[in-house]
């Protein structure tokens, strides 16, 4: 097999200093995107790295969930009601719904409960910091939020109706559409559009996603294949950043670069790929998400090869490579995006050569028979890596054209270094086809919603408690899966919430300062012998409700007034 060019890109955002540890996208991505069941051996390297920080930087509960806010993603705008709703919905339903842009929840499966408590109060209670226990619990940290949140009807409506993802729209459109695709050999292995949507591949129209081409061409059996793999690292701010991209063609030719902005990488990819290019990889949706790009023609090694027959989990690239290629990758020295990309390319080419049944027990392939045949063959050593070559420079600008791999004796050091760097590729002509992918998908970029009942029906173990007045929600009759409780008597209302809340994953509750007017001496501080003022009572009732939640609960407290509203948000964990 001929040697090759490689394309790699190391991407650094601004002047942030990256941590020394670099991790393969395949090990860290499930935590990053929270997409269903974890692949084999996932999380291990990422969790090891996350615990290597100094003890002073560690959260109070090292094994629990962590909430990381990134308000810069709001582009200077105040947090709005819909932003809060997206975090609530994504924490509850995870990969099924839109991911919030302003917050990242690590280990969301560890969040046992969410409480969103809205309290309508006069503005002087907000400005005078009247709630001492509340301030202490939330470490006196709060966020200003958009005043439109004071509209209770709209706020609860947004919580009870979930934004449709692009993927869900695609699936809905496909149910109504008639397929009329030409047949050719490679088509047997391409992911269908519905499979891409079900596996949460990015699509045109999603926020910050760009397509690999503006216009595409029809693919044929002669359409070229390019394998892609990405590497991630964790920054000082504990955010995931894309650090390296490797694109390998069928001849093992590679392209790479050293320090490049993501926008430049995207332009280079658009220039490199022809309009009928087929992208291959292993769980490639994660790599495309990291690149913030979408592509219509995909062959995914994790779906065409399966020796276990699992429907929710996939065989790891490491194990597939060991079984079918008799090679060890992703060893103790770390991961290399080039090595992973080239392994995925060879797996796909092997599958194309061997046929539909080969390597997939779901199609009738016999795993045990394959192992028996392997056992009868002469034992061969797993291929070792050769000594590295010297570095190379771009033939156009003379800059270094590849990434210096951090993996000791990595196979990428023996690959033919790229002749052209990303900076030069991005200025090349972008060849286009004549097919508008966005039009064929018929995506409505205005956000559509679906009632929360739909998602509760999909996972019957989830439940929602609604402790606010029904008349505040116009379409309440559609939220049949939620349990509703409400009392105008504040004592009864709070007690009912506390009694019911442990049966539910999400508690949506409302208190109003007007509920506390005219309260009787039964709710008195007996030591003082006098009725507490309204703000003290509100403070007390808020803390009663918060105290009744489970550990590892995500607590949201909104203090809303007509002119100013604030949000407290905190994970309740053991100290």
Coordinates of C-alpha atoms in Angstrom, one line a residue:
X1 CA 0.0 0.0 0.0
X2 CA 1.4 3.4 -1.0
X3 CA 2.6 5.9 1.5
X4 CA 0.7 9.0 2.0
X5 CA 0.1 12.7 2.7
X6 CA -1.4 13.6 6.0
X7 CA -3.4 16.6 7.2
X8 CA -3.3 17.5 10.8
X9 CA -4.2 20.7 12.6
X10 CA -3.4 21.9 16.0
X11 CA -6.0 24.5 17.0
X12 CA -5.4 27.0 19.8
X13 CA -8.0 29.5 20.8
X14 CA -6.6 32.9 21.7
X15 CA -3.7 32.8 24.0
X16 CA -5.0 30.2 26.4
X17 CA -2.4 27.8 27.8
X18 CA -3.3 24.2 27.2
X19 CA -2.7 21.6 29.8
X20 CA 0.0 19.1 29.1
X21 CA -2.3 16.2 29.0
X22 CA -3.9 15.6 25.5
X23 CA -6.7 13.1 25.1
X24 CA -8.2 11.3 22.1
X25 CA -11.6 12.6 21.2
X26 CA -12.9 9.1 21.5
X27 CA -12.2 8.8 25.2
X28 CA -13.4 12.2 26.3
X29 CA -16.3 12.9 23.9
X30 CA -19.1 11.0 25.8
X31 CA -18.6 13.3 28.7
X32 CA -18.4 16.3 26.3
X33 CA -21.5 15.6 24.3
X34 CA -23.3 13.1 26.6
X35 CA -24.6 10.9 23.8
X36 CA -26.2 7.8 25.1
X37 CA -24.4 4.7 26.3
X38 CA -20.6 5.1 26.8
X39 CA -18.4 3.2 24.4
X40 CA -16.0 0.5 25.7
X41 CA -13.2 1.9 27.9
X42 CA -14.5 5.5 27.6
X43 CA -14.1 8.1 30.4
X44 CA -11.0 6.5 31.9
X45 CA -8.3 8.8 30.6
X46 CA -10.5 11.9 30.9
X47 CA -11.4 11.2 34.5
X48 CA -7.8 10.4 35.4
X49 CA -6.8 13.7 34.0
X50 CA -9.5 15.7 35.6
X51 CA -8.4 14.5 39.0
X52 CA -4.8 15.5 38.4
X53 CA -5.5 19.2 39.1
X54 CA -4.3 20.8 42.3
X55 CA -6.4 20.0 45.3
X56 CA -7.4 23.6 45.7
X57 CA -9.0 23.5 42.3
X58 CA -11.0 20.4 42.9
X59 CA -14.8 20.6 43.5
X60 CA -16.1 19.6 46.9
X61 CA -17.3 16.3 45.6
X62 CA -14.6 14.8 43.3
X63 CA -16.8 12.0 42.1
X64 CA -20.0 14.0 41.6
X65 CA -21.3 16.1 38.8
X66 CA -19.7 19.5 38.0
X67 CA -21.4 22.6 36.5
X68 CA -19.2 24.8 34.4
X69 CA -20.6 28.2 33.3
X70 CA -19.4 29.9 30.1
X71 CA -21.3 33.2 30.0
X72 CA -19.1 34.5 27.2
X73 CA -21.1 32.3 24.8
X74 CA -24.1 34.7 25.4
X75 CA -22.2 37.4 23.5
X76 CA -22.8 40.0 26.1
X77 CA -26.6 39.4 26.4
X78 CA -28.3 38.7 29.7
X79 CA -29.3 35.1 30.5
X80 CA -32.8 34.5 29.3
X81 CA -35.6 32.2 30.3
X82 CA -35.0 29.9 27.2
X83 CA -31.4 29.6 28.2
X84 CA -32.3 28.3 31.6
X85 CA -34.9 26.0 30.1
X86 CA -32.3 24.5 27.8
X87 CA -30.1 23.6 30.7
X88 CA -33.0 22.1 32.6
X89 CA -34.1 20.0 29.6
X90 CA -30.7 18.9 28.6
X91 CA -29.9 17.7 32.2
X92 CA -33.1 15.8 32.3
X93 CA -33.3 14.3 28.8
X94 CA -29.6 14.6 27.8
X95 CA -28.7 13.8 24.2
X96 CA -32.4 14.0 23.0
X97 CA -32.6 17.8 23.3
X98 CA -30.7 21.0 22.5
X99 CA -27.4 21.4 24.4
X100 CA -27.2 24.8 26.3
X101 CA -24.5 27.1 24.9
X102 CA -23.8 28.9 28.3
X103 CA -23.3 25.9 30.6
X104 CA -21.6 22.5 30.6
X105 CA -22.5 19.8 33.0
X106 CA -19.9 17.2 33.6
X107 CA -21.2 13.7 34.6
X108 CA -24.9 14.7 34.1
X109 CA -26.0 11.2 34.9
X110 CA -24.9 11.8 38.4
X111 CA -27.5 14.5 38.8
X112 CA -30.2 12.8 40.7
X113 CA -32.7 15.6 40.8
X114 CA -33.4 19.1 39.6
X115 CA -35.3 21.8 41.5
X116 CA -36.3 25.0 39.8
X117 CA -37.9 27.3 42.3
X118 CA -39.3 30.6 41.1
X119 CA -40.2 33.3 43.7
X120 CA -42.0 36.5 42.7
X121 CA -40.9 39.2 45.0
X122 CA -40.8 43.1 45.2
X123 CA -37.6 44.5 43.7
X124 CA -36.5 45.9 47.1
X125 CA -36.2 42.4 48.4
X126 CA -33.7 41.6 45.6
X127 CA -31.7 44.8 46.0
X128 CA -31.5 44.6 49.8
X129 CA -30.3 41.0 49.8
X130 CA -33.0 40.1 52.2
X131 CA -32.5 36.3 52.1
X132 CA -29.4 35.6 54.3
X133 CA -29.6 31.8 54.3
X134 CA -30.2 31.7 50.6
X135 CA -27.1 33.9 50.0
X136 CA -25.1 31.6 52.2
X137 CA -26.2 28.4 50.5
X138 CA -25.4 29.8 47.1
X139 CA -22.1 31.4 48.2
X140 CA -23.5 34.8 47.5
X141 CA -23.2 34.1 43.8
X142 CA -26.0 35.0 41.4
X143 CA -26.5 36.0 37.8
X144 CA -28.6 38.9 36.4
X145 CA -31.3 37.6 34.0
X146 CA -33.4 39.2 31.3
X147 CA -36.5 41.0 32.7
X148 CA -38.7 39.1 30.3
X149 CA -38.5 36.2 32.7
X150 CA -41.1 38.0 34.8
X151 CA -43.8 36.9 32.4
X152 CA -44.8 33.8 34.3
X153 CA -47.1 32.3 31.6
X154 CA -44.3 32.4 29.0
X155 CA -41.7 31.2 31.4
X156 CA -43.7 28.0 32.4
X157 CA -44.7 27.5 28.8
X158 CA -41.0 27.4 27.8
X159 CA -40.3 24.8 30.5
X160 CA -43.2 22.6 29.5
X161 CA -42.3 22.7 25.8
X162 CA -38.9 21.5 24.6
X163 CA -37.0 22.9 21.6
X164 CA -36.8 20.4 18.8
X165 CA -33.3 19.6 17.7
X166 CA -32.3 19.7 14.0
X167 CA -31.9 15.9 14.2
X168 CA -35.5 15.5 15.3
X169 CA -36.7 17.7 12.5
X170 CA -34.8 15.7 10.0
X171 CA -36.3 12.5 11.3
X172 CA -39.8 14.0 11.2
X173 CA -39.3 15.1 7.6
X174 CA -38.0 11.7 6.5
X175 CA -41.1 10.0 7.8
X176 CA -43.1 12.1 5.3
X177 CA -40.6 11.9 2.4
X178 CA -40.3 9.4 -0.4
X179 CA -36.8 8.1 -1.0
X180 CA -35.5 7.9 -4.6
X181 CA -31.8 7.2 -4.3
X182 CA -29.7 5.6 -7.0
X183 CA -28.0 2.4 -6.0
X184 CA -24.3 1.7 -6.1
X185 CA -21.9 -0.4 -4.0
X186 CA -20.7 2.3 -1.5
X187 CA -24.3 3.3 -0.9
X188 CA -24.7 0.1 1.1
X189 CA -22.3 1.4 3.7
X190 CA -23.3 5.0 3.9
X191 CA -25.2 6.2 6.9
X192 CA -28.8 7.1 5.9
X193 CA -30.0 10.5 6.9
X194 CA -32.2 9.0 9.6
X195 CA -29.2 7.1 11.0
X196 CA -27.2 10.3 11.1
X197 CA -30.0 12.0 13.0
X198 CA -30.4 9.1 15.5
X199 CA -26.6 9.2 16.1
X200 CA -26.8 13.0 16.7
X201 CA -24.6 13.9 13.7
X202 CA -24.5 17.7 13.2
X203 CA -26.7 19.2 10.4
X204 CA -26.9 22.5 8.5
X205 CA -28.8 25.1 10.5
X206 CA -27.4 24.1 13.9
X207 CA -25.8 26.9 15.9
X208 CA -22.2 27.5 14.9
X209 CA -22.2 24.6 12.5
X210 CA -20.8 25.1 9.0
X211 CA -21.0 22.6 6.1
X212 CA -17.9 21.1 4.5
X213 CA -19.2 22.4 1.2
X214 CA -21.8 25.0 0.1
X215 CA -23.0 22.6 -2.7
X216 CA -22.4 18.9 -3.1
X217 CA -22.2 16.5 -6.0
X218 CA -23.8 13.0 -6.3
X219 CA -21.6 10.3 -5.0
X220 CA -20.6 7.2 -7.1
X221 CA -18.4 4.2 -6.5
X222 CA -15.5 6.4 -7.6
X223 CA -16.1 9.0 -4.9
X224 CA -12.9 9.4 -2.8
X225 CA -12.9 8.6 0.9
X226 CA -11.2 10.7 3.6
X227 CA -10.8 9.5 7.2
X228 CA -11.0 12.1 10.0
X229 CA -10.1 11.9 13.7
X230 CA -9.7 14.7 16.3
X231 CA -7.9 15.1 19.6
X232 CA -9.0 17.2 22.5
X233 CA -7.4 18.8 25.5
X234 CA -8.7 20.4 28.7
X235 CA -7.7 24.1 29.2
X236 CA -6.9 25.9 32.4
X237 CA -10.5 27.0 32.5
X238 CA -11.6 23.3 32.4
X239 CA -13.1 23.6 29.0
X240 CA -12.6 21.1 26.1
X241 CA -10.6 22.5 23.2
X242 CA -9.9 21.0 19.8
X243 CA -6.1 20.6 19.5
X244 CA -5.5 18.4 16.5
X245 CA -7.3 17.2 13.4
X246 CA -6.0 14.5 11.1
X247 CA -7.4 13.8 7.7
X248 CA -6.1 10.8 5.8
X249 CA -7.0 9.7 2.3
X250 CA -7.2 6.2 0.9
X251 CA -3.5 6.1 0.2
X252 CA -2.6 7.1 3.8
X253 CA -1.8 10.6 2.6
X254 CA -2.1 13.0 5.4
X255 CA -2.5 16.7 6.0
X256 CA -1.7 18.6 9.2
X257 CA -0.6 22.0 10.6
X258 CA 0.8 23.4 13.8
X259 CA -1.2 26.4 15.2
X260 CA -4.4 27.3 13.4
X261 CA -7.7 28.9 14.3
X262 CA -10.7 26.7 14.0
X263 CA -12.1 29.0 11.2
X264 CA -9.0 28.4 9.2
X265 CA -9.2 24.7 9.7
X266 CA -12.8 24.8 8.4
X267 CA -11.8 26.7 5.3
X268 CA -8.9 24.3 4.6
X269 CA -11.3 21.3 5.0
X270 CA -13.7 23.0 2.5
X271 CA -10.9 23.4 0.0
X272 CA -9.4 19.9 0.5
X273 CA -12.7 17.9 0.1
X274 CA -14.2 17.5 -3.4
X275 CA -18.0 17.9 -3.5
X276 CA -18.5 14.1 -3.7
X277 CA -16.1 13.2 -0.8
X278 CA -17.1 10.4 1.6
X279 CA -15.9 10.9 5.2
X280 CA -15.0 7.8 7.2
X281 CA -14.2 7.4 10.8
X282 CA -15.2 5.8 14.1
X283 CA -18.2 7.5 15.8
X284 CA -17.5 10.4 13.4
X285 CA -20.3 12.5 14.8
X286 CA -18.1 13.5 17.7
X287 CA -15.2 14.6 15.5
X288 CA -17.6 16.7 13.3
X289 CA -19.1 18.3 16.4
X290 CA -15.6 19.2 17.6
X291 CA -14.8 20.7 14.2
X292 CA -18.2 22.4 14.2
X293 CA -18.9 21.0 10.7
X294 CA -21.5 18.9 9.0
X295 CA -21.2 16.5 6.0
X296 CA -23.8 14.4 4.2
X297 CA -21.8 11.4 3.1
X298 CA -20.6 9.3 6.0
X299 CA -19.3 5.7 6.4
X300 CA -18.9 5.0 10.1
X301 CA -16.7 2.0 11.2
X302 CA -18.5 1.8 14.5
X303 CA -21.8 1.0 12.7
X304 CA -20.7 -1.2 9.8
X305 CA -18.5 -3.4 12.1
X306 CA -19.9 -5.0 15.3
X307 CA -18.6 -8.3 16.8
X308 CA -20.9 -7.9 19.9
X309 CA -24.2 -7.0 18.2
X310 CA -25.0 -4.3 20.7
X311 CA -27.8 -1.9 19.8
X312 CA -26.8 0.9 22.2
X313 CA -23.0 0.5 22.6
X314 CA -20.4 0.3 19.9
X315 CA -17.1 -1.7 19.8
X316 CA -14.2 0.6 20.4
X317 CA -11.8 1.5 17.6
X318 CA -9.0 0.0 19.7
X319 CA -10.7 -3.4 19.9
X320 CA -11.8 -3.4 16.2
X321 CA -8.2 -2.6 15.1
X322 CA -6.8 -5.4 17.3
X323 CA -9.3 -7.9 16.0
X324 CA -9.4 -7.1 12.3
X325 CA -6.0 -5.5 11.6
X326 CA -4.0 -7.3 14.3
X327 CA -2.5 -4.0 15.5
X328 CA -2.3 -2.3 18.8
X329 CA -3.3 1.4 18.9
X330 CA -4.1 3.8 21.7
X331 CA -1.5 2.3 24.0
X332 CA -0.1 3.5 27.3
X333 CA 1.6 6.5 25.7
X334 CA -1.7 8.1 24.6
X335 CA -3.7 8.6 21.4
X336 CA -2.7 9.9 18.0
X337 CA -5.4 11.3 15.7
X338 CA -3.5 10.2 12.6
X339 CA -3.1 6.7 13.9
X340 CA -6.8 6.5 14.7
X341 CA -7.8 8.0 11.3
X342 CA -5.6 5.6 9.4
X343 CA -7.0 2.6 11.4
X344 CA -10.6 3.6 10.7
X345 CA -9.8 4.0 6.9
X346 CA -8.3 0.5 6.7
X347 CA -11.2 -1.0 8.6
X348 CA -13.7 0.6 6.2
X349 CA -11.7 -0.5 3.2
X350 CA -11.6 -4.0 4.6
X351 CA -15.3 -4.0 5.0
X352 CA -15.9 -2.7 1.5
X353 CA -13.7 -5.5 0.1
X354 CA -15.2 -8.3 2.2
X355 CA -18.8 -7.4 1.8
X356 CA -21.9 -6.5 3.8
X357 CA -22.0 -9.5 6.1
X358 CA -18.3 -9.5 7.1
X359 CA -17.6 -8.2 10.6
X360 CA -21.2 -7.5 11.7
X361 CA -23.0 -10.2 13.7
X362 CA -26.2 -8.2 13.2
X363 CA -26.0 -9.2 9.5
X364 CA -25.2 -12.9 10.2
X365 CA -21.4 -12.8 10.5
X366 CA -20.1 -15.5 12.9
X367 CA -17.7 -14.1 15.4
X368 CA -16.7 -17.4 16.9
X369 CA -16.0 -18.9 13.5
X370 CA -13.8 -15.9 12.7
X371 CA -11.8 -16.4 15.9
X372 CA -11.4 -20.1 15.2
X373 CA -10.1 -19.4 11.7
X374 CA -7.7 -16.8 13.2
X375 CA -6.5 -19.5 15.7
X376 CA -5.6 -21.8 12.8
X377 CA -3.4 -19.2 11.1
X378 CA 0.3 -18.9 11.9
X379 CA 0.7 -16.5 14.8
X380 CA 2.1 -13.2 13.8
X381 CA 3.4 -10.4 15.9
X382 CA 1.3 -7.3 16.3
X383 CA 2.9 -4.7 14.0
X384 CA 5.3 -2.4 15.7
X385 CA 6.0 1.2 15.1
X386 CA 9.0 2.3 13.1
X387 CA 11.5 5.0 14.1
X388 CA 10.4 8.6 13.4
X389 CA 11.4 10.7 10.4
X390 CA 12.6 14.2 10.6
X391 CA 10.1 17.1 10.3
X392 CA 8.9 18.6 7.0
X393 CA 8.0 22.1 5.7
X394 CA 5.2 23.3 3.5
X395 CA 6.5 23.6 -0.1
X396 CA 4.6 26.9 -0.5
X397 CA 5.4 28.9 2.7
X398 CA 8.2 26.9 4.3
X399 CA 6.4 26.7 7.6
X400 CA 6.3 23.4 9.5
X401 CA 3.5 21.4 7.9
X402 CA 2.7 18.8 10.5
X403 CA 2.1 18.4 14.2
X404 CA 4.8 17.0 16.5
X405 CA 3.1 14.0 17.9
X406 CA 3.3 13.5 21.7
X407 CA 3.0 9.7 21.5
X408 CA 6.3 7.9 21.8
X409 CA 7.3 6.1 18.6
X410 CA 3.9 6.8 17.0
X411 CA 3.2 5.4 13.6
X412 CA 2.4 9.0 12.3
X413 CA 6.1 9.8 12.5
X414 CA 6.7 7.3 9.8
X415 CA 4.0 8.6 7.5
X416 CA 4.8 10.8 4.6
X417 CA 4.6 14.4 5.9
X418 CA 2.2 16.8 4.1
X419 CA 3.5 19.0 1.4
X420 CA 1.1 21.8 2.0
X421 CA 0.0 23.3 5.4
X422 CA -3.4 24.4 6.5
X423 CA -2.7 28.1 6.1
X424 CA -2.0 27.5 2.4
X425 CA -4.8 25.0 1.9
X426 CA -7.4 27.5 3.2
X427 CA -6.6 29.9 0.3
X428 CA -7.0 27.2 -2.4
X429 CA -10.1 27.2 -4.6
X430 CA -13.2 25.6 -3.1
X431 CA -14.6 23.2 -5.7
X432 CA -18.4 23.0 -5.4
X433 CA -21.1 20.7 -6.7
X434 CA -24.8 21.6 -7.5
X435 CA -26.8 20.0 -4.7
X436 CA -27.9 22.1 -1.7
X437 CA -27.9 19.7 1.2
X438 CA -29.9 22.1 3.4
X439 CA -32.8 22.2 0.9
X440 CA -33.0 18.5 0.7
X441 CA -33.4 18.3 4.5
X442 CA -36.2 20.9 4.5
X443 CA -35.1 22.2 7.9
X444 CA -37.0 25.0 9.5
X445 CA -34.5 27.2 11.2
X446 CA -37.1 28.9 13.3
X447 CA -37.1 26.9 16.6
X448 CA -40.0 24.5 16.9
X449 CA -41.0 22.9 20.2
X450 CA -42.6 19.6 21.4
X451 CA -44.5 19.2 24.6
X452 CA -42.6 17.7 27.5
X453 CA -45.0 14.7 27.6
X454 CA -43.3 13.3 24.4
X455 CA -39.9 13.0 26.2
X456 CA -41.4 11.7 29.4
X457 CA -43.2 9.0 27.3
X458 CA -39.9 8.0 25.8
X459 CA -38.4 7.4 29.2
X460 CA -41.0 6.3 31.6
X461 CA -38.6 6.4 34.6
X462 CA -38.5 10.1 34.4
X463 CA -41.2 12.2 36.1
X464 CA -41.9 15.9 36.7
X465 CA -43.6 17.6 39.6
X466 CA -45.4 20.9 38.7
X467 CA -46.1 23.0 41.8
X468 CA -47.5 26.1 40.3
X469 CA -51.0 27.3 39.3
X470 CA -52.4 25.6 36.2
X471 CA -54.0 28.7 34.9
X472 CA -50.5 30.1 34.4
X473 CA -50.0 27.7 31.5
X474 CA -52.2 27.8 28.5
X475 CA -51.6 24.3 27.2
X476 CA -51.6 22.6 30.5
X477 CA -54.0 19.9 29.2
X478 CA -51.2 18.5 27.1
X479 CA -48.8 17.9 30.0
X480 CA -50.6 14.8 31.2
X481 CA -47.4 13.0 32.3
X482 CA -46.5 15.6 34.9
X483 CA -48.0 15.6 38.4
X484 CA -49.6 18.8 39.5
X485 CA -50.0 20.2 43.0
X486 CA -50.8 23.6 44.3
X487 CA -52.2 25.3 47.4
X488 CA -52.8 29.0 48.2
X489 CA -51.9 28.2 51.8
X490 CA -48.1 28.6 51.9
X491 CA -47.6 26.1 54.7
X492 CA -49.6 23.4 52.8
X493 CA -47.9 24.3 49.5
X494 CA -44.4 23.9 50.9
X495 CA -45.2 20.8 52.8
X496 CA -46.8 19.2 49.7
X497 CA -43.7 20.0 47.7
X498 CA -41.4 18.5 50.3
X499 CA -43.5 15.3 50.6
X500 CA -43.8 14.7 46.8
X501 CA -40.4 15.8 45.6
X502 CA -38.4 12.6 46.3
X503 CA -40.6 10.8 43.8
X504 CA -39.6 13.1 40.9
X505 CA -36.6 13.9 38.8
X506 CA -37.6 17.5 38.1
X507 CA -39.5 19.8 40.4
X508 CA -40.9 23.0 39.0
X509 CA -42.3 25.2 41.8
X510 CA -43.5 28.8 42.3
X511 CA -43.8 30.9 45.4
X512 CA -45.2 34.4 45.5
X513 CA -44.6 37.0 48.2
X514 CA -48.4 37.6 48.3
X515 CA -48.8 34.0 49.6
X516 CA -47.2 35.2 52.9
X517 CA -49.5 38.1 53.6
X518 CA -51.8 37.7 56.6
X519 CA -50.0 34.7 58.0
X520 CA -51.2 33.7 61.4
X521 CA -49.2 33.5 64.7
X522 CA -48.8 29.7 64.2
X523 CA -45.9 30.6 61.9
X524 CA -44.1 32.6 64.5
X525 CA -40.6 32.5 66.0
X526 CA -41.5 31.3 69.4
X527 CA -38.2 32.4 70.9
X528 CA -38.8 36.0 69.8
X529 CA -42.5 35.8 70.4
X530 CA -43.3 37.7 67.2
X531 CA -44.2 37.0 63.7
X532 CA -41.3 37.1 61.3
X533 CA -41.3 39.6 58.5
X534 CA -42.2 38.5 55.0
X535 CA -38.6 38.3 53.7
X536 CA -37.5 36.1 56.6
X537 CA -40.4 33.8 56.0
X538 CA -39.7 33.6 52.3
X539 CA -36.0 32.8 53.1
X540 CA -37.1 30.1 55.5
X541 CA -39.5 28.4 53.1
X542 CA -37.0 28.5 50.3
X543 CA -34.4 26.8 52.4
X544 CA -37.0 24.2 53.6
X545 CA -37.6 23.2 50.0
X546 CA -33.9 23.1 49.1
X547 CA -33.1 21.1 52.1
X548 CA -35.6 18.4 51.1
X549 CA -33.9 17.7 47.8
X550 CA -31.5 14.8 47.4
X551 CA -27.7 15.1 47.3
X552 CA -26.3 15.7 43.8
X553 CA -29.3 17.9 43.0
X554 CA -29.1 20.8 40.6
X555 CA -30.8 23.8 42.3
X556 CA -32.1 26.8 40.4
X557 CA -33.6 29.7 42.3
X558 CA -35.1 32.6 40.4
X559 CA -36.0 35.8 42.2
X560 CA -38.3 37.7 39.8
X561 CA -39.6 41.2 39.9
X562 CA -41.0 43.4 37.1
X563 CA -37.7 45.4 36.7
X564 CA -35.0 43.1 37.9
X565 CA -34.6 39.4 38.2
X566 CA -31.7 37.2 39.3
X567 CA -30.7 33.5 39.1
X568 CA -28.9 31.4 41.7
X569 CA -27.7 28.0 40.5
X570 CA -25.7 25.4 42.4
X571 CA -25.1 21.7 42.6
X572 CA -26.1 20.5 46.1
X573 CA -23.3 18.1 47.1
X574 CA -21.8 16.7 50.3
X575 CA -19.1 19.0 51.6

